[in-house]
Amino acid sequence: MTLAERARRVIPGGVNSGQRSIPGLLDLVITRTAGSRFWDADGREFTDYHAAFGPPLLGHNDPEVTAASADAAGRIGLTGVAVTDGEVLLAEQLAELIPSVEKVLLTSTGSEATFHALRVARAATGRRLVVKFQGCYHGWHDSVSLNVISAADRVGRPDPTSTGILPEVLDATLVLRFNDPAGVRQVFAEHGADIAAVIVEPIPHNVGALLPTEEFLRTLREECTAAGSVLVFDEVITGFRHALGGYQAICGITPDLTTLGKAIANGAPIGALGGRADLMDLFSSRPGGPVFFAGTYNGHPAPVAAALATLRKLREEPVHEHVFRLGDRVRTELDALYRRLDVPAVVTGYGSVFVSYFMPGPAPLAYDDLLANDTALFVGYRRHLIGHGVFELPLNLKRSHLSYAHTDADVDRLVEATEAAVKRTLAEGGPSDLAHTSTMGGAAAPTPGAGPTPNAAPAKGVR
């Protein structure tokens, strides 16, 4: 019996996240990672552009990060009381680097950070509604677990990623179109007095890369300020991968709260929530704070040490220069490749992130533009990349990442393998088994006292 078969006997689906069960890769077992590579149980070597959805900006098992984490683990264990020196140092650095952060609390995951951001926003404002945007993902919790990668017939109505969410929770979330300032102004005109928070990925990377317009982000800031609502930037992906100050330092728009994760510690399990001091002081970590905040593993010494080592390397070495240069090269050369093959494609991304949508231009601005993407070609060529020892996640709309460990030779190999994989996919007509290759949408909206209701009527707050 193989390891994958053994896993399926004792782990539902054989994996510990719904985003890891990949059609066509159900027998993949990874045994080692290093730099820009990983190896499987069959001894195959892959150049990794998936990069665990983005955390290892420095590359897998960066020696300095690994050493710092091991040193901390050998020096101090989890105490669950008071604060450690590492937590203080990390909090000080986050407050120094991120424009919006005056005070900060550490979590174990990005989902926890976004959960606490919305909880404290509702507590501070006394309001009910949360605004999110189609195509943005903010974690697994109920308030925002809807309308991410939706089928065409589910855009514009509630599209929960899971069953088991209370209808009244979904009804308290208003879903808008990304990059639509007029829609933002309209929803504030209608509901502004009851909007506790607007949460947004400044670049929606969970659907590849939708680049924001300056007017859109500025409108979010203006409307939240005018209505007294809390603006939350979910920088779990963009934070540190795009700049030491997050995307907010690039776009010049300062939110009230910022959530962080992934690249903060090069893959170690840590997240953070920071922002205005008056909001952060509402948490129960400050005696008398009315908003409960807890977590046994928050500020665990080993991940904190990994984060400190990661930030030190990001500040002292030309990490961003390297990955941005490679990113520009990948996007330029892939664009030229598709033009040469006469394949309609839009190659986009930001910095170290890249994605090829197989659709006519111009570059997409909102999720509904992405409905034109050729899913069969998108998934098909990525499946064929595997035979060339190159790994991009074969799920629809998923982005790819470069790290400090990737080289120009890796890019050469990527472009060559992509040409061969695309040609083969076109010749074969693309795969027909596309079930479960577009994830994060399509769960039945719950109805009290009834079973699943796949044809549930639109909620009034979804536009």
Tab-separated table of N, CA and C in Angstrom, residues 88-222:
chain	number	residue	atom	x	y	z
A	88	VAL	N	8.256	40.818	21.346
A	88	VAL	CA	8.422	42.270	21.443
A	88	VAL	C	9.163	42.800	20.224
A	89	LEU	N	10.257	42.141	19.868
A	89	LEU	CA	11.045	42.580	18.716
A	89	LEU	C	10.235	42.527	17.427
A	90	LEU	N	9.463	41.467	17.248
A	90	LEU	CA	8.679	41.333	16.020
A	90	LEU	C	7.586	42.390	15.958
A	91	ALA	N	6.902	42.608	17.057
A	91	ALA	CA	5.857	43.634	17.081
A	91	ALA	C	6.432	45.008	16.775
A	92	GLU	N	7.589	45.324	17.334
A	92	GLU	CA	8.220	46.614	17.064
A	92	GLU	C	8.553	46.764	15.590
A	93	GLN	N	9.037	45.699	14.970
A	93	GLN	CA	9.405	45.787	13.562
A	93	GLN	C	8.181	45.912	12.663
A	94	LEU	N	7.110	45.192	12.991
A	94	LEU	CA	5.891	45.311	12.194
A	94	LEU	C	5.316	46.726	12.289
A	95	ALA	N	5.348	47.291	13.478
A	95	ALA	CA	4.860	48.660	13.645
A	95	ALA	C	5.734	49.664	12.900
A	96	GLU	N	7.013	49.384	12.817
A	96	GLU	CA	7.924	50.268	12.083
A	96	GLU	C	7.718	50.163	10.573
A	97	LEU	N	7.456	48.955	10.071
A	97	LEU	CA	7.446	48.720	8.631
A	97	LEU	C	6.106	49.003	7.962
A	98	ILE	N	4.993	48.634	8.606
A	98	ILE	CA	3.676	48.703	7.973
A	98	ILE	C	3.026	50.046	8.305
A	99	PRO	N	2.696	50.869	7.298
A	99	PRO	CA	2.182	52.218	7.570
A	99	PRO	C	0.988	52.266	8.509
A	100	SER	N	0.079	51.306	8.428
A	100	SER	CA	-1.151	51.382	9.223
A	100	SER	C	-0.982	50.888	10.653
A	101	VAL	N	0.124	50.236	10.953
A	101	VAL	CA	0.247	49.499	12.211
A	101	VAL	C	0.826	50.377	13.313
A	102	GLU	N	-0.005	50.637	14.325
A	102	GLU	CA	0.452	51.290	15.552
A	102	GLU	C	0.662	50.254	16.655
A	103	LYS	N	-0.261	49.283	16.708
A	103	LYS	CA	-0.109	48.160	17.621
A	103	LYS	C	-0.458	46.880	16.871
A	104	VAL	N	0.043	45.746	17.383
A	104	VAL	CA	-0.099	44.502	16.635
A	104	VAL	C	-0.270	43.327	17.594
A	105	LEU	N	-1.042	42.341	17.159
A	105	LEU	CA	-1.192	41.079	17.877
A	105	LEU	C	-0.847	39.941	16.927
A	106	LEU	N	-0.228	38.902	17.452
A	106	LEU	CA	0.189	37.767	16.644
A	106	LEU	C	-0.843	36.646	16.719
A	107	THR	N	-1.039	35.982	15.602
A	107	THR	CA	-1.910	34.819	15.510
A	107	THR	C	-1.087	33.669	14.926
A	108	SER	N	-1.744	32.544	14.709
A	108	SER	CA	-1.061	31.416	14.082
A	108	SER	C	-1.326	31.325	12.586
A	109	THR	N	-2.434	31.925	12.123
A	109	THR	CA	-2.801	31.856	10.707
A	109	THR	C	-3.386	33.184	10.240
A	110	GLY	N	-3.425	33.353	8.914
A	110	GLY	CA	-4.057	34.526	8.342
A	110	GLY	C	-5.554	34.536	8.552
A	111	SER	N	-6.185	33.358	8.517
A	111	SER	CA	-7.636	33.293	8.743
A	111	SER	C	-8.012	33.806	10.124
A	112	GLU	N	-7.211	33.468	11.121
A	112	GLU	CA	-7.470	33.986	12.465
A	112	GLU	C	-7.351	35.504	12.500
A	113	ALA	N	-6.375	36.031	11.779
A	113	ALA	CA	-6.178	37.480	11.762
A	113	ALA	C	-7.387	38.189	11.156
A	114	THR	N	-7.901	37.682	10.036
A	114	THR	CA	-9.066	38.338	9.417
A	114	THR	C	-10.311	38.161	10.275
A	115	PHE	N	-10.440	37.019	10.924
A	115	PHE	CA	-11.571	36.811	11.836
A	115	PHE	C	-11.577	37.868	12.931
A	116	HIS	N	-10.428	38.068	13.574
A	116	HIS	CA	-10.353	39.048	14.672
A	116	HIS	C	-10.524	40.475	14.151
A	117	ALA	N	-10.086	40.743	12.933
A	117	ALA	CA	-10.255	42.087	12.371
A	117	ALA	C	-11.734	42.436	12.243
A	118	LEU	N	-12.518	41.492	11.743
A	118	LEU	CA	-13.950	41.765	11.580
A	118	LEU	C	-14.658	41.811	12.925
A	119	ARG	N	-14.240	40.971	13.854
A	119	ARG	CA	-14.859	40.991	15.178
A	119	ARG	C	-14.634	42.340	15.854
A	120	VAL	N	-13.411	42.836	15.820
A	120	VAL	CA	-13.144	44.100	16.503
A	120	VAL	C	-13.794	45.264	15.767
A	121	ALA	N	-13.932	45.178	14.444
A	121	ALA	CA	-14.610	46.236	13.695
A	121	ALA	C	-16.076	46.320	14.089
A	122	ARG	N	-16.707	45.174	14.237
A	122	ARG	CA	-18.113	45.176	14.659
A	122	ARG	C	-18.248	45.682	16.091
A	123	ALA	N	-17.312	45.299	16.943
A	123	ALA	CA	-17.364	45.763	18.322
A	123	ALA	C	-17.162	47.270	18.416
A	124	ALA	N	-16.221	47.795	17.640
A	124	ALA	CA	-15.916	49.226	17.705
A	124	ALA	C	-17.041	50.081	17.155
A	125	THR	N	-17.713	49.591	16.123
A	125	THR	CA	-18.747	50.403	15.456
A	125	THR	C	-20.150	50.095	15.944
A	126	GLY	N	-20.341	48.924	16.550
A	126	GLY	CA	-21.684	48.512	16.941
A	126	GLY	C	-22.559	48.196	15.744
A	127	ARG	N	-21.938	47.903	14.620
A	127	ARG	CA	-22.676	47.677	13.380
A	127	ARG	C	-22.628	46.217	12.962
A	128	ARG	N	-23.453	45.864	11.972
A	128	ARG	CA	-23.656	44.464	11.604
A	128	ARG	C	-22.981	44.071	10.309
A	129	LEU	N	-22.991	44.912	9.303
A	129	LEU	CA	-22.645	44.503	7.947
A	129	LEU	C	-21.142	44.545	7.672
A	130	VAL	N	-20.704	43.613	6.840
A	130	VAL	CA	-19.346	43.571	6.329
A	130	VAL	C	-19.416	43.573	4.807
A	131	VAL	N	-18.520	44.313	4.179
A	131	VAL	CA	-18.433	44.344	2.719
A	131	VAL	C	-17.181	43.591	2.281
A	132	LYS	N	-17.349	42.665	1.329
A	132	LYS	CA	-16.215	42.006	0.695
A	132	LYS	C	-16.432	42.063	-0.812
A	133	PHE	N	-15.475	41.524	-1.565
A	133	PHE	CA	-15.523	41.627	-3.016
A	133	PHE	C	-15.406	40.253	-3.665
A	134	GLN	N	-16.189	40.068	-4.736
A	134	GLN	CA	-16.155	38.818	-5.474
A	134	GLN	C	-14.722	38.519	-5.937
A	135	GLY	N	-14.269	37.294	-5.640
A	135	GLY	CA	-12.929	36.888	-6.014
A	135	GLY	C	-11.909	37.006	-4.905
A	136	CYS	N	-12.231	37.729	-3.835
A	136	CYS	CA	-11.304	37.867	-2.707
A	136	CYS	C	-11.561	36.761	-1.684
A	137	TYR	N	-10.476	36.214	-1.166
A	137	TYR	CA	-10.557	35.178	-0.140
A	137	TYR	C	-9.920	35.713	1.139
A	138	HIS	N	-10.629	35.556	2.236
A	138	HIS	CA	-10.153	36.088	3.512
A	138	HIS	C	-10.134	35.031	4.613
A	139	GLY	N	-10.094	33.770	4.220
A	139	GLY	CA	-10.016	32.723	5.221
A	139	GLY	C	-11.276	31.887	5.281
A	140	TRP	N	-11.252	30.942	6.218
A	140	TRP	CA	-12.289	29.917	6.267
A	140	TRP	C	-13.503	30.291	7.109
A	141	HIS	N	-13.460	31.412	7.833
A	141	HIS	CA	-14.545	31.689	8.780
A	141	HIS	C	-15.788	32.220	8.059
A	142	ASP	N	-16.930	32.043	8.718
A	142	ASP	CA	-18.227	32.142	8.043
A	142	ASP	C	-18.517	33.501	7.412
A	143	SER	N	-18.122	34.587	8.060
A	143	SER	CA	-18.502	35.917	7.575
A	143	SER	C	-17.993	36.213	6.171
A	144	VAL	N	-16.853	35.613	5.806
A	144	VAL	CA	-16.248	35.945	4.514
A	144	VAL	C	-16.064	34.717	3.624
A	145	SER	N	-16.616	33.582	4.037
A	145	SER	CA	-16.391	32.341	3.289
A	145	SER	C	-17.436	32.195	2.184
A	146	LEU	N	-17.417	33.137	1.272
A	146	LEU	CA	-18.363	33.123	0.155
A	146	LEU	C	-17.817	33.948	-1.006
A	147	ASN	N	-18.319	33.627	-2.200
A	147	ASN	CA	-18.039	34.397	-3.415
A	147	ASN	C	-16.540	34.610	-3.639
A	148	VAL	N	-15.849	33.496	-3.814
A	148	VAL	CA	-14.423	33.555	-4.159
A	148	VAL	C	-14.293	33.160	-5.628
A	149	ILE	N	-14.095	31.881	-5.913
A	149	ILE	CA	-14.057	31.409	-7.303
A	149	ILE	C	-15.424	30.818	-7.614
A	150	SER	N	-16.284	31.625	-8.177
A	150	SER	CA	-17.680	31.263	-8.400
A	150	SER	C	-17.935	30.925	-9.856
A	151	ALA	N	-18.837	29.976	-10.077
A	151	ALA	CA	-19.315	29.713	-11.428
A	151	ALA	C	-20.110	30.908	-11.925
A	152	ALA	N	-20.217	31.039	-13.240
A	152	ALA	CA	-20.865	32.220	-13.828
A	152	ALA	C	-22.269	32.431	-13.281
A	153	ASP	N	-23.015	31.331	-13.080
A	153	ASP	CA	-24.401	31.473	-12.633
A	153	ASP	C	-24.516	31.767	-11.145
A	154	ARG	N	-23.378	31.821	-10.447
A	154	ARG	CA	-23.418	32.121	-9.015
A	154	ARG	C	-22.808	33.482	-8.680
A	155	VAL	N	-22.317	34.177	-9.681
A	155	VAL	CA	-21.846	35.543	-9.474
A	155	VAL	C	-23.063	36.446	-9.332
A	156	GLY	N	-23.045	37.310	-8.319
A	156	GLY	CA	-24.171	38.202	-8.098
A	156	GLY	C	-25.193	37.665	-7.122
A	157	ARG	N	-24.913	36.497	-6.550
A	157	ARG	CA	-25.753	35.948	-5.493
A	157	ARG	C	-24.858	35.209	-4.515
A	158	PRO	N	-25.374	34.854	-3.333
A	158	PRO	CA	-24.505	34.214	-2.348
A	158	PRO	C	-23.921	32.908	-2.893
A	159	ASP	N	-22.618	32.783	-2.795
A	159	ASP	CA	-21.939	31.571	-3.242
A	159	ASP	C	-20.995	31.114	-2.140
A	160	PRO	N	-21.541	30.488	-1.081
A	160	PRO	CA	-20.698	30.069	0.042
A	160	PRO	C	-19.724	28.981	-0.374
A	161	THR	N	-18.556	28.989	0.238
A	161	THR	CA	-17.552	27.962	-0.031
A	161	THR	C	-17.824	26.696	0.761
A	162	SER	N	-18.794	26.762	1.682
A	162	SER	CA	-19.061	25.625	2.556
A	162	SER	C	-20.526	25.593	2.943
A	163	THR	N	-21.032	24.384	3.163
A	163	THR	CA	-22.303	24.266	3.845
A	163	THR	C	-22.048	24.406	5.340
A	164	GLY	N	-23.120	24.550	6.088
A	164	GLY	CA	-22.992	24.675	7.530
A	164	GLY	C	-22.875	26.102	8.021
A	165	ILE	N	-22.969	27.076	7.115
A	165	ILE	CA	-22.921	28.486	7.513
A	165	ILE	C	-24.351	28.975	7.721
A	166	LEU	N	-24.597	29.645	8.830
A	166	LEU	CA	-25.938	30.137	9.122
A	166	LEU	C	-26.371	31.180	8.086
A	167	PRO	N	-27.606	31.113	7.598
A	167	PRO	CA	-28.077	32.087	6.608
A	167	PRO	C	-27.951	33.527	7.088
A	168	GLU	N	-28.203	33.763	8.376
A	168	GLU	CA	-28.136	35.130	8.886
A	168	GLU	C	-26.707	35.663	8.866
A	169	VAL	N	-25.716	34.773	8.919
A	169	VAL	CA	-24.330	35.207	8.803
A	169	VAL	C	-24.033	35.635	7.368
A	170	LEU	N	-24.454	34.819	6.406
A	170	LEU	CA	-24.268	35.183	4.999
A	170	LEU	C	-25.003	36.478	4.670
A	171	ASP	N	-26.173	36.659	5.253
A	171	ASP	CA	-26.984	37.838	4.954
A	171	ASP	C	-26.347	39.119	5.461
A	172	ALA	N	-25.400	38.985	6.399
A	172	ALA	CA	-24.729	40.175	6.950
A	172	ALA	C	-23.486	40.545	6.157
A	173	THR	N	-23.220	39.858	5.055
A	173	THR	CA	-22.068	40.166	4.219
A	173	THR	C	-22.547	40.649	2.855
A	174	LEU	N	-22.116	41.840	2.473
A	174	LEU	CA	-22.446	42.409	1.174
A	174	LEU	C	-21.278	42.154	0.225
A	175	VAL	N	-21.557	41.554	-0.913
A	175	VAL	CA	-20.516	41.203	-1.876
A	175	VAL	C	-20.592	42.149	-3.065
A	176	LEU	N	-19.499	42.847	-3.334
A	176	LEU	CA	-19.459	43.821	-4.421
A	176	LEU	C	-18.443	43.396	-5.471
A	177	ARG	N	-18.476	44.076	-6.593
A	177	ARG	CA	-17.548	43.847	-7.696
A	177	ARG	C	-16.251	44.604	-7.412
A	178	PHE	N	-15.122	43.943	-7.562
A	178	PHE	CA	-13.828	44.583	-7.375
A	178	PHE	C	-13.609	45.635	-8.461
A	179	ASN	N	-12.895	46.689	-8.098
A	179	ASN	CA	-12.567	47.782	-9.033
A	179	ASN	C	-13.809	48.508	-9.543
A	180	ASP	N	-14.826	48.598	-8.686
A	180	ASP	CA	-16.074	49.280	-9.064
A	180	ASP	C	-16.364	50.393	-8.054
A	181	PRO	N	-15.747	51.563	-8.219
A	181	PRO	CA	-15.966	52.646	-7.264
A	181	PRO	C	-17.434	53.059	-7.154
A	182	ALA	N	-18.149	53.051	-8.270
A	182	ALA	CA	-19.558	53.440	-8.237
A	182	ALA	C	-20.368	52.486	-7.367
A	183	GLY	N	-20.061	51.195	-7.463
A	183	GLY	CA	-20.759	50.223	-6.630
A	183	GLY	C	-20.480	50.431	-5.161
A	184	VAL	N	-19.241	50.805	-4.826
A	184	VAL	CA	-18.886	51.085	-3.437
A	184	VAL	C	-19.654	52.293	-2.931
A	185	ARG	N	-19.674	53.348	-3.733
A	185	ARG	CA	-20.403	54.554	-3.315
A	185	ARG	C	-21.886	54.273	-3.135
A	186	GLN	N	-22.448	53.429	-4.012
A	186	GLN	CA	-23.879	53.126	-3.912
A	186	GLN	C	-24.199	52.348	-2.642
A	187	VAL	N	-23.370	51.332	-2.324
A	187	VAL	CA	-23.671	50.528	-1.151
A	187	VAL	C	-23.511	51.349	0.127
A	188	PHE	N	-22.588	52.299	0.142
A	188	PHE	CA	-22.470	53.165	1.315
A	188	PHE	C	-23.640	54.141	1.404
A	189	ALA	N	-24.125	54.572	0.276
A	189	ALA	CA	-25.297	55.459	0.290
A	189	ALA	C	-26.512	54.735	0.858
A	190	GLU	N	-26.611	53.445	0.574
A	190	GLU	CA	-27.770	52.674	1.023
A	190	GLU	C	-27.597	52.101	2.422
A	191	HIS	N	-26.387	51.672	2.783
A	191	HIS	CA	-26.182	50.920	4.014
A	191	HIS	C	-25.071	51.470	4.905
A	192	GLY	N	-24.526	52.629	4.586
A	192	GLY	CA	-23.342	53.129	5.284
A	192	GLY	C	-23.469	53.159	6.787
A	193	ALA	N	-24.630	53.478	7.302
A	193	ALA	CA	-24.817	53.581	8.746
A	193	ALA	C	-24.738	52.234	9.442
A	194	ASP	N	-24.794	51.142	8.669
A	194	ASP	CA	-24.747	49.811	9.269
A	194	ASP	C	-23.543	48.992	8.794
A	195	ILE	N	-22.588	49.626	8.096
A	195	ILE	CA	-21.408	48.914	7.624
A	195	ILE	C	-20.300	49.021	8.666
A	196	ALA	N	-19.957	47.889	9.260
A	196	ALA	CA	-18.890	47.868	10.261
A	196	ALA	C	-17.524	47.919	9.604
A	197	ALA	N	-17.375	47.168	8.500
A	197	ALA	CA	-16.034	47.049	7.906
A	197	ALA	C	-16.127	46.744	6.423
A	198	VAL	N	-15.113	47.177	5.714
A	198	VAL	CA	-14.839	46.744	4.350
A	198	VAL	C	-13.522	45.994	4.396
A	199	ILE	N	-13.522	44.755	3.917
A	199	ILE	CA	-12.291	43.969	3.876
A	199	ILE	C	-11.961	43.657	2.428
A	200	VAL	N	-10.683	43.808	2.071
A	200	VAL	CA	-10.296	43.661	0.676
A	200	VAL	C	-8.853	43.163	0.581
A	201	GLU	N	-8.607	42.277	-0.371
A	201	GLU	CA	-7.238	42.026	-0.799
A	201	GLU	C	-6.874	43.173	-1.734
A	202	PRO	N	-5.870	43.982	-1.424
A	202	PRO	CA	-5.559	45.092	-2.327
A	202	PRO	C	-5.225	44.620	-3.741
A	203	ILE	N	-4.651	43.422	-3.865
A	203	ILE	CA	-4.577	42.702	-5.140
A	203	ILE	C	-5.216	41.340	-4.891
A	204	PRO	N	-6.351	41.045	-5.511
A	204	PRO	CA	-6.978	39.736	-5.297
A	204	PRO	C	-6.153	38.614	-5.927
A	205	HIS	N	-5.240	38.075	-5.146
A	205	HIS	CA	-4.338	37.043	-5.661
A	205	HIS	C	-4.937	35.652	-5.580
A	206	ASN	N	-6.050	35.490	-4.899
A	206	ASN	CA	-6.649	34.165	-4.855
A	206	ASN	C	-7.339	33.795	-6.157
A	207	VAL	N	-7.452	34.755	-7.060
A	207	VAL	CA	-7.938	34.465	-8.417
A	207	VAL	C	-6.867	34.853	-9.433
A	208	GLY	N	-5.611	34.761	-9.030
A	208	GLY	CA	-4.495	35.107	-9.909
A	208	GLY	C	-3.933	36.458	-9.541
A	209	ALA	N	-4.357	37.484	-10.279
A	209	ALA	CA	-3.900	38.845	-9.981
A	209	ALA	C	-4.800	39.847	-10.680
A	210	LEU	N	-5.696	40.449	-9.921
A	210	LEU	CA	-6.483	41.568	-10.414
A	210	LEU	C	-5.862	42.836	-9.844
A	211	LEU	N	-5.277	43.648	-10.698
A	211	LEU	CA	-4.595	44.844	-10.209
A	211	LEU	C	-5.601	45.954	-9.949
A	212	PRO	N	-5.516	46.591	-8.785
A	212	PRO	CA	-6.510	47.604	-8.419
A	212	PRO	C	-6.242	48.927	-9.120
A	213	THR	N	-7.307	49.670	-9.367
A	213	THR	CA	-7.137	51.035	-9.846
A	213	THR	C	-6.958	51.958	-8.649
A	214	GLU	N	-6.273	53.059	-8.879
A	214	GLU	CA	-6.064	54.035	-7.803
A	214	GLU	C	-7.400	54.576	-7.319
A	215	GLU	N	-8.326	54.811	-8.230
A	215	GLU	CA	-9.627	55.357	-7.848
A	215	GLU	C	-10.387	54.402	-6.941
A	216	PHE	N	-10.291	53.104	-7.226
A	216	PHE	CA	-11.023	52.121	-6.429
A	216	PHE	C	-10.534	52.114	-4.978
A	217	LEU	N	-9.233	51.997	-4.772
A	217	LEU	CA	-8.710	51.958	-3.410
A	217	LEU	C	-8.941	53.281	-2.691
A	218	ARG	N	-8.804	54.370	-3.406
A	218	ARG	CA	-9.045	55.686	-2.794
A	218	ARG	C	-10.513	55.818	-2.380
A	219	THR	N	-11.427	55.297	-3.205
A	219	THR	CA	-12.849	55.353	-2.882
A	219	THR	C	-13.153	54.556	-1.616
A	220	LEU	N	-12.526	53.393	-1.455
A	220	LEU	CA	-12.716	52.616	-0.234
A	220	LEU	C	-12.318	53.423	0.994
A	221	ARG	N	-11.177	54.083	0.911
A	221	ARG	CA	-10.705	54.877	2.045
A	221	ARG	C	-11.661	56.050	2.321
A	222	GLU	N	-12.070	56.735	1.286
A	222	GLU	CA	-12.940	57.904	1.467
A	222	GLU	C	-14.293	57.507	2.047
